[in-house]
GROMACS .gro file of C-alpha atoms in nm:
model
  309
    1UNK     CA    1  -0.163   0.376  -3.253
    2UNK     CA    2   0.050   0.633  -3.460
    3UNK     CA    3  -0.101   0.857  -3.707
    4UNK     CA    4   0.216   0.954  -3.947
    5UNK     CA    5   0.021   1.319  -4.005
    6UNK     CA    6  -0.127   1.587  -3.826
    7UNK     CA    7  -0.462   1.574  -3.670
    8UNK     CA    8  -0.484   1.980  -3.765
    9UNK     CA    9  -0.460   1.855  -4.121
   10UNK     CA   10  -0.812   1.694  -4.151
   11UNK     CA   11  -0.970   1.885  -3.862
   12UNK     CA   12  -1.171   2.180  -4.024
   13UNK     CA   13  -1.251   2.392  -3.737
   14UNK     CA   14  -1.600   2.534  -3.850
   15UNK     CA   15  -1.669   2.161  -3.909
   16UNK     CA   16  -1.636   2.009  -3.575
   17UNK     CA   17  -2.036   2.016  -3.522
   18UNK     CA   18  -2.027   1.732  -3.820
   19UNK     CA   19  -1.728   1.580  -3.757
   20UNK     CA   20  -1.627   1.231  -3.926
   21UNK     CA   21  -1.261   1.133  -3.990
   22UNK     CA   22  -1.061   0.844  -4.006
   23UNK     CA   23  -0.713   0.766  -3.955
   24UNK     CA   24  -0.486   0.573  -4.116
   25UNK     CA   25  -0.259   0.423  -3.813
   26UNK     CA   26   0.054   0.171  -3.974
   27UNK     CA   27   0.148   0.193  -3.681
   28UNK     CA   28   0.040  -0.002  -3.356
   29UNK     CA   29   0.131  -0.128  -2.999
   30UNK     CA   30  -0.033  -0.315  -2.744
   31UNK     CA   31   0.059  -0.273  -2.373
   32UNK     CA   32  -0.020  -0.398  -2.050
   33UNK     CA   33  -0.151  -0.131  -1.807
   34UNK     CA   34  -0.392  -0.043  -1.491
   35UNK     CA   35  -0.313   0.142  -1.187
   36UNK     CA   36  -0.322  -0.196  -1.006
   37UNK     CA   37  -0.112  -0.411  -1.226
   38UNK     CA   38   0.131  -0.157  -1.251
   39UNK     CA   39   0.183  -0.101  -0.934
   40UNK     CA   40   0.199  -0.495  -0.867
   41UNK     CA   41   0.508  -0.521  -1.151
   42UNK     CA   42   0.694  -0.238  -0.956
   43UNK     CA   43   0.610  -0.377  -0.623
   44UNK     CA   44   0.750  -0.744  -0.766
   45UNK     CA   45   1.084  -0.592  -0.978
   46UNK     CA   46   1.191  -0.433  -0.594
   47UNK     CA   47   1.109  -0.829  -0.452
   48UNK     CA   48   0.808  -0.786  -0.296
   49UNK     CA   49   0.430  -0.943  -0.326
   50UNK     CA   50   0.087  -0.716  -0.402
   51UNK     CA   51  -0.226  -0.918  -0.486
   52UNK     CA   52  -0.417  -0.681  -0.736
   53UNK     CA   53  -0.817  -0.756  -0.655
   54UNK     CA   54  -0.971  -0.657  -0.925
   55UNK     CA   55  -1.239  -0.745  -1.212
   56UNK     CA   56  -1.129  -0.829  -1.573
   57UNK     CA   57  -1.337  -0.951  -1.883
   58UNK     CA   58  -1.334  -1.244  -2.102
   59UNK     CA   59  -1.059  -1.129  -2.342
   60UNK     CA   60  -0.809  -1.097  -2.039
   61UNK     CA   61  -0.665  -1.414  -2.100
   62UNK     CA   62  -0.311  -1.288  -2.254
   63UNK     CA   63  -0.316  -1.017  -1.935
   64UNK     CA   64  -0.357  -1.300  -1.674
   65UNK     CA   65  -0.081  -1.547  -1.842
   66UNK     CA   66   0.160  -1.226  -1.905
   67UNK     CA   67   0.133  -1.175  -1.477
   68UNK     CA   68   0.149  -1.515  -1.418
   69UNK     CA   69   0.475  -1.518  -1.608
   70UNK     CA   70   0.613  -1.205  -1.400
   71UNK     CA   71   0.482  -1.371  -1.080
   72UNK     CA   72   0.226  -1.158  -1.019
   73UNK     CA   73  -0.078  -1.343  -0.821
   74UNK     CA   74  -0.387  -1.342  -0.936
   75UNK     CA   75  -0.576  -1.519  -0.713
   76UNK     CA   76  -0.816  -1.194  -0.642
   77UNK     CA   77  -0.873  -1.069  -1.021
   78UNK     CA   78  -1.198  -1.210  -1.087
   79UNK     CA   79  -1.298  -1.269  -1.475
   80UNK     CA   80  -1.632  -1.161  -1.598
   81UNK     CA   81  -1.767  -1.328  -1.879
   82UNK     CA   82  -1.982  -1.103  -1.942
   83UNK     CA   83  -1.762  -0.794  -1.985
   84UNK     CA   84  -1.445  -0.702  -2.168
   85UNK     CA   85  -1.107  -0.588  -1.982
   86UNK     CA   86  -1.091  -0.231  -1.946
   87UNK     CA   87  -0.853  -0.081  -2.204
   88UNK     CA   88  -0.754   0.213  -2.386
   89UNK     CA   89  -0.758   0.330  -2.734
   90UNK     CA   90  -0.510   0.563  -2.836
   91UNK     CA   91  -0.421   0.749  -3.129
   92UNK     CA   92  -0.141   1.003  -3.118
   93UNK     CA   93  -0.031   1.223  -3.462
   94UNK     CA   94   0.349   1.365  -3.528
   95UNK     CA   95   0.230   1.692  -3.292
   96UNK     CA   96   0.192   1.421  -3.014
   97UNK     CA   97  -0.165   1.532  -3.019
   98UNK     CA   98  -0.378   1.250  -2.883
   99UNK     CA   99  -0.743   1.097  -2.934
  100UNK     CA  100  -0.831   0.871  -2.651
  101UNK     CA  101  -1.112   0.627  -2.612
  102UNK     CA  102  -1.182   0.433  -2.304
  103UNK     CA  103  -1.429   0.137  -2.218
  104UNK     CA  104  -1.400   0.067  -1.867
  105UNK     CA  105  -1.577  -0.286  -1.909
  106UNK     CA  106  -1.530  -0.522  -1.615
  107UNK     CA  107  -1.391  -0.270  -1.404
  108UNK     CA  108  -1.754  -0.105  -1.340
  109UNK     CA  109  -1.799  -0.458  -1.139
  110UNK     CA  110  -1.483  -0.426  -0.923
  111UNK     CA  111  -1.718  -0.376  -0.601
  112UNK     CA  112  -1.765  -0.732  -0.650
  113UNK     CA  113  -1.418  -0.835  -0.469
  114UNK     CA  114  -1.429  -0.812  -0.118
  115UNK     CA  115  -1.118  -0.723   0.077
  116UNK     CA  116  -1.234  -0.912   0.443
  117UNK     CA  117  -1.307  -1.217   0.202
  118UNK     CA  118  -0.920  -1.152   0.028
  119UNK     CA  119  -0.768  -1.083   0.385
  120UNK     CA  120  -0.929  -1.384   0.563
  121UNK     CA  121  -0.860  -1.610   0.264
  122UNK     CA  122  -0.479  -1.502   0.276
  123UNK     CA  123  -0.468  -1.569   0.688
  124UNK     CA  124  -0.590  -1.917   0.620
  125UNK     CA  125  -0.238  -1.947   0.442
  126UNK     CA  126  -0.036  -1.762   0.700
  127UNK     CA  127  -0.016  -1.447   0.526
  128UNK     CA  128  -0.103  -1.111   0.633
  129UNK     CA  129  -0.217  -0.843   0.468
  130UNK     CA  130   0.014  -0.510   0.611
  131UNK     CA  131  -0.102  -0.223   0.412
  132UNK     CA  132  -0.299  -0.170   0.047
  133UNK     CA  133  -0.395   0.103  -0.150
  134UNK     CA  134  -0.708   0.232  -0.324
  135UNK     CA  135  -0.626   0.300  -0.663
  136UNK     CA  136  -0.814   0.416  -0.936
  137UNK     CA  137  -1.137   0.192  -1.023
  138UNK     CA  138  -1.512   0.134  -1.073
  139UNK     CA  139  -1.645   0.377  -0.864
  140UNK     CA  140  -1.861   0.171  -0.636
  141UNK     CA  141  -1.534  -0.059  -0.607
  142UNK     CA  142  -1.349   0.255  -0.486
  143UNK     CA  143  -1.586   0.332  -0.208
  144UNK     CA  144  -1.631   0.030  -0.112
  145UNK     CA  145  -1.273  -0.116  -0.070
  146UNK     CA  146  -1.210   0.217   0.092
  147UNK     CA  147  -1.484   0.161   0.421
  148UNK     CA  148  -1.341  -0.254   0.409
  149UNK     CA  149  -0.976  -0.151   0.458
  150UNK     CA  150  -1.113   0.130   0.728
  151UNK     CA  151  -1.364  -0.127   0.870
  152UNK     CA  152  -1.077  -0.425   0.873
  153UNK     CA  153  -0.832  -0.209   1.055
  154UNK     CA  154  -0.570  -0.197   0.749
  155UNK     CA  155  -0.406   0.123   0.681
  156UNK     CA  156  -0.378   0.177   0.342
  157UNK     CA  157  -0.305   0.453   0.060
  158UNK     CA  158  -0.564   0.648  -0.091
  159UNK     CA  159  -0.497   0.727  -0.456
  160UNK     CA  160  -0.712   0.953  -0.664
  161UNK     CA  161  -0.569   0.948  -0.977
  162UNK     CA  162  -0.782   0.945  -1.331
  163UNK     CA  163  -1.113   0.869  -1.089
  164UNK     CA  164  -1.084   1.235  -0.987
  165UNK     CA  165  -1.428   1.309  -1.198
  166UNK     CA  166  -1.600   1.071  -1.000
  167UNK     CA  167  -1.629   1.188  -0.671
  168UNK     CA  168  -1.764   1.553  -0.536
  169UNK     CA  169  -1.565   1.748  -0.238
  170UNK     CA  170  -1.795   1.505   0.044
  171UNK     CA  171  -1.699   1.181  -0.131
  172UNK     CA  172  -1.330   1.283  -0.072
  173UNK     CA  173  -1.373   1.418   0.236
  174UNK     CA  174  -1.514   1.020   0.329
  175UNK     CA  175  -1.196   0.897   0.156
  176UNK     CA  176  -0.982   1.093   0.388
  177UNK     CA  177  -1.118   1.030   0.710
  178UNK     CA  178  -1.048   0.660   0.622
  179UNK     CA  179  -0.724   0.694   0.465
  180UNK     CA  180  -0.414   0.583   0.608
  181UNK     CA  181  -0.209   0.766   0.367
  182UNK     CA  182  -0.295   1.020   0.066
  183UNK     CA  183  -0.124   1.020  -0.269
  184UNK     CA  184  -0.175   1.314  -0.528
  185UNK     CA  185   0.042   1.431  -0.821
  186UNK     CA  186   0.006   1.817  -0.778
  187UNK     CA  187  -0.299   1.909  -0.953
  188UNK     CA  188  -0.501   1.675  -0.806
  189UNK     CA  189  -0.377   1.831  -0.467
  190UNK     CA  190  -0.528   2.173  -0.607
  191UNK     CA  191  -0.847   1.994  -0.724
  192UNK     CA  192  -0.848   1.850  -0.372
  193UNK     CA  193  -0.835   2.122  -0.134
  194UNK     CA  194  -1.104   2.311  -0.385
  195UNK     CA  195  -1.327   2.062  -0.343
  196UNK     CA  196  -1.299   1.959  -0.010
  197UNK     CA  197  -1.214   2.331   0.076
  198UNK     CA  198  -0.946   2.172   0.341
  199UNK     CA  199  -0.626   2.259   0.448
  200UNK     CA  200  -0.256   2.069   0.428
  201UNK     CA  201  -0.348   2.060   0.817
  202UNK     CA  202  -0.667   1.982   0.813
  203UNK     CA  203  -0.569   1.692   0.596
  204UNK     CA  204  -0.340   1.552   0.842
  205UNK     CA  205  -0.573   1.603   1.099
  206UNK     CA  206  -0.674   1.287   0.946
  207UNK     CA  207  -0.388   1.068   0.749
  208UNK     CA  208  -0.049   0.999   0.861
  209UNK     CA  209   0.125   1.150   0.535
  210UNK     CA  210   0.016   1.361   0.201
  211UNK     CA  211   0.240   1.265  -0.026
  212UNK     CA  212   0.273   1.509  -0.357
  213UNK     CA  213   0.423   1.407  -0.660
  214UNK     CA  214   0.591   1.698  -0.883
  215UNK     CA  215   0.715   1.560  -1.203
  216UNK     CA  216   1.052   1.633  -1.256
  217UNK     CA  217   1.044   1.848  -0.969
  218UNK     CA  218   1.038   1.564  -0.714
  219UNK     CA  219   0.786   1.533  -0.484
  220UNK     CA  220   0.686   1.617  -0.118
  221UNK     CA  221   0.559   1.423   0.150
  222UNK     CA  222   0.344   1.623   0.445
  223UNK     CA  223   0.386   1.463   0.782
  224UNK     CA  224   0.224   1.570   1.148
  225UNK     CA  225   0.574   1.624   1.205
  226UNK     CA  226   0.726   1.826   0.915
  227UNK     CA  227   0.765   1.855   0.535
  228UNK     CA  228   0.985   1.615   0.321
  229UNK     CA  229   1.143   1.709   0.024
  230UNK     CA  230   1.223   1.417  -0.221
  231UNK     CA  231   1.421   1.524  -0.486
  232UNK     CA  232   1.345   1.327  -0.808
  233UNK     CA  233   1.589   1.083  -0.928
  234UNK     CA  234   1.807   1.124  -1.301
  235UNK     CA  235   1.681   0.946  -1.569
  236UNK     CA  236   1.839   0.793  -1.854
  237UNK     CA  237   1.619   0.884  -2.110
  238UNK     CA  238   1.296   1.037  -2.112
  239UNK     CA  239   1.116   0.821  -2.302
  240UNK     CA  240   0.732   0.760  -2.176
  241UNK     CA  241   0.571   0.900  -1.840
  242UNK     CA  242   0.291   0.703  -1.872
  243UNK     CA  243   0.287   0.473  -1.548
  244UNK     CA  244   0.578   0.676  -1.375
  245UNK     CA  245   0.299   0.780  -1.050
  246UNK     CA  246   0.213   0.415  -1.055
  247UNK     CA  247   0.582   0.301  -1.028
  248UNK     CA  248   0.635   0.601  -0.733
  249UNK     CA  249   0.319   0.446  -0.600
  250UNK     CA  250   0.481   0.107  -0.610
  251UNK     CA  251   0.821   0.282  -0.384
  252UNK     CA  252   0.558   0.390  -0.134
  253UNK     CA  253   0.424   0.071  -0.071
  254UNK     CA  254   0.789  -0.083  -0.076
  255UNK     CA  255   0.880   0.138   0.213
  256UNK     CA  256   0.546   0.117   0.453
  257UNK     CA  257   0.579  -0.294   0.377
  258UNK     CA  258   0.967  -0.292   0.601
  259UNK     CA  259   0.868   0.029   0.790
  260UNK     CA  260   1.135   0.242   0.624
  261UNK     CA  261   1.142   0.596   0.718
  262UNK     CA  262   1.016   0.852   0.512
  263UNK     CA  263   1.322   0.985   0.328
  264UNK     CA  264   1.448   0.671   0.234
  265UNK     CA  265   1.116   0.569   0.074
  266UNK     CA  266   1.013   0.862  -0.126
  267UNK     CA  267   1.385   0.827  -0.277
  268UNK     CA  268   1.265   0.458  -0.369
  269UNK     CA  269   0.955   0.574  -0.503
  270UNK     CA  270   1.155   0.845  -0.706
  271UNK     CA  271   1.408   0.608  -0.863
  272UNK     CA  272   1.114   0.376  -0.964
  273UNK     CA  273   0.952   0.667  -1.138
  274UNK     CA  274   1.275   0.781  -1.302
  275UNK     CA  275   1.314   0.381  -1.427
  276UNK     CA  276   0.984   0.375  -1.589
  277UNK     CA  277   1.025   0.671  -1.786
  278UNK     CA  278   1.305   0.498  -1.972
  279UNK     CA  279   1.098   0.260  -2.110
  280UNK     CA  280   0.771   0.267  -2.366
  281UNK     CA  281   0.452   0.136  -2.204
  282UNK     CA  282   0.373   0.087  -1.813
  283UNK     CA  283   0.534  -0.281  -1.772
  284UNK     CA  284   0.852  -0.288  -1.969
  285UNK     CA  285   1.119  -0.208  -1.760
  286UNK     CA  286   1.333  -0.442  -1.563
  287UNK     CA  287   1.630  -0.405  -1.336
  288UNK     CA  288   1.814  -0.642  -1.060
  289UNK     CA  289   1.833  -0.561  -0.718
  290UNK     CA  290   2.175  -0.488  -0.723
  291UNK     CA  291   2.123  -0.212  -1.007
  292UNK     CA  292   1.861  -0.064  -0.799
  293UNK     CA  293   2.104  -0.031  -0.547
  294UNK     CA  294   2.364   0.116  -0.723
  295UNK     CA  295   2.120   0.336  -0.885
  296UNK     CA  296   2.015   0.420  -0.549
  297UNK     CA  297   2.307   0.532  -0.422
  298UNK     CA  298   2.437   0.749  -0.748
  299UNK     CA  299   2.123   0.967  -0.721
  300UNK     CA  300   2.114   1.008  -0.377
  301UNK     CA  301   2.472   0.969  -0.186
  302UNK     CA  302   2.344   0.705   0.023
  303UNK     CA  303   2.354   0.345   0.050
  304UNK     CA  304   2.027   0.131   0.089
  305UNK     CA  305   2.009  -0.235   0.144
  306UNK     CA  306   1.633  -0.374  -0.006
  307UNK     CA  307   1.462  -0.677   0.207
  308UNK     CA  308   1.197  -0.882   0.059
  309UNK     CA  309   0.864  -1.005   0.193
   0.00000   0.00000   0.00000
């Protein structure tokens, strides 16, 4: 929602103990979001498969039909009558102040999804589950999925994200040690190593790669064997960074699923960022493969040839 004023307008400072204001907001847009189902559009745009598992509420009907018509499976997002979605209320001024609300719902029930259940359900129709990715959710969901991917034997990436208020320096050091993989935009690496008071090395003592996304900067991935530098990819337009660490997120997952090296896949992940920026909301961009390509090799001087699985 758009408030065509300034917050700082009906704000009185020495009145915040009493506060009670309402906006008038002409202006409104509904989008399509989550860590999980944004990372499943990116994942399907670059040709690829991700089954979110996950726990929506009653009024997720338009949701469901809008990732059945991007061929997104749902077979693993689990409806709760009970509950509403999760969702987001936002109101942002002319200052691009904003005033966010959030009801997490049926998300506080993820923990009911099981990955062994999702896994042996997808064996019984011949297909295997190579690599997932802990993403922001209910917190019991979160620590569980974590110890079934560890238990189950499939690496996967550990992603912090807006959960970072859940969990205390032990928690994280649990999600570590079962990690496959750790993703962190840069603050949450400093929030990290405070809390866990471990090193970069100590870290990889423990997961194959940290991988730290820098904004505009690029990112870096630590490896056992040496320090990557990604440099981020030119976009278009700047438009809207919401969703642009899910979309990197999305390039990771791209490159573990055909066992690309390193460089090549933080570049994906960098040029799927740089896409989603162009674009309002977290699930409005689209490009061919051939664009990516192109794309691909304008940013980066090299060519890159994307399979599908």
């Amino acid at each position: 929602m758009v408030f065509e004023d300034r917050f700082r307008n009906h704000i009185l400072p020495d009145k915040i103990h009493m506060l009670n204001v309402s906006f008038l907001v002409p202006q409104m847009r509904r989008e399509f979001g989550g860590c999980g189902g944004n990372i499943a559009y990116n994942l399907k745009l670059l040709g690829d498969t991700g089954y979110l598992m996950a726990t929506v509420g009653r009024d997720a009907g338009l949701y469901l039909q809008w990732m059945s018509d991007n061929g997104i499976p749902t077979d693993y997002v689990r409806v709760i009558e009970a509950e509403h979605t999760a969702q987001g209320f936002v109101t942002t001024d002319l200052d691009d102040n904003q005033i966010w609300a959030f009801h997490p719902g049926a998300m506080q029930l993820s923990h009911l999804n099981e990955v062994t259940q999702a896994r042996d359900e997808l064996a019984r129709a011949e297909r295997s589950v190579k690599v997932g990715i802990v993403a922001p959710d209910g917190r019991e969901g979160m620590v569980r999925h974590a110890a079934q991917f560890a238990a189950a034997g499939i690496p996967f990436i550990f992603d912090l994200g807006q959960a970072m208020p859940l969990f205390d320096g032990e928690a994280l050091k649990t999600f570590i040690t079962q990690a496959t993989y750790l993703a962190l935009n840069d603050y949450e690496w400093q929030v990290v190593q405070q809390r866990t008071g471990w090193s970069e090395a100590q870290i990889l003592n423990h997961v194959q790669a940290l991988i730290v996304t820098r904004g505009a900067e690029g990112s870096v991935i630590h490896t056992r064997g040496g320090e990557i530098a990604i440099p981020a990819a030119r976009p278009k337009a700047v438009v809207d960074p919401t969703g642009c660490g899910d979309a990197y997120r999305a390039g990771l997952l791209y490159g573990l699923l055909h066992g690309l090296d390193w460089p090549t896949t933080g570049r994906i992940a960098s040029l799927l960022g740089a896409i989603k920026i162009e674009s309002r909301g977290t699930q409005n961009h689209r490009f061919d493969r051939d664009e990516f390509v192109t794309r691909y090799r304008e940013n980066f001087g090299t060519p890159l040839s994307l399979a599908t699985g």
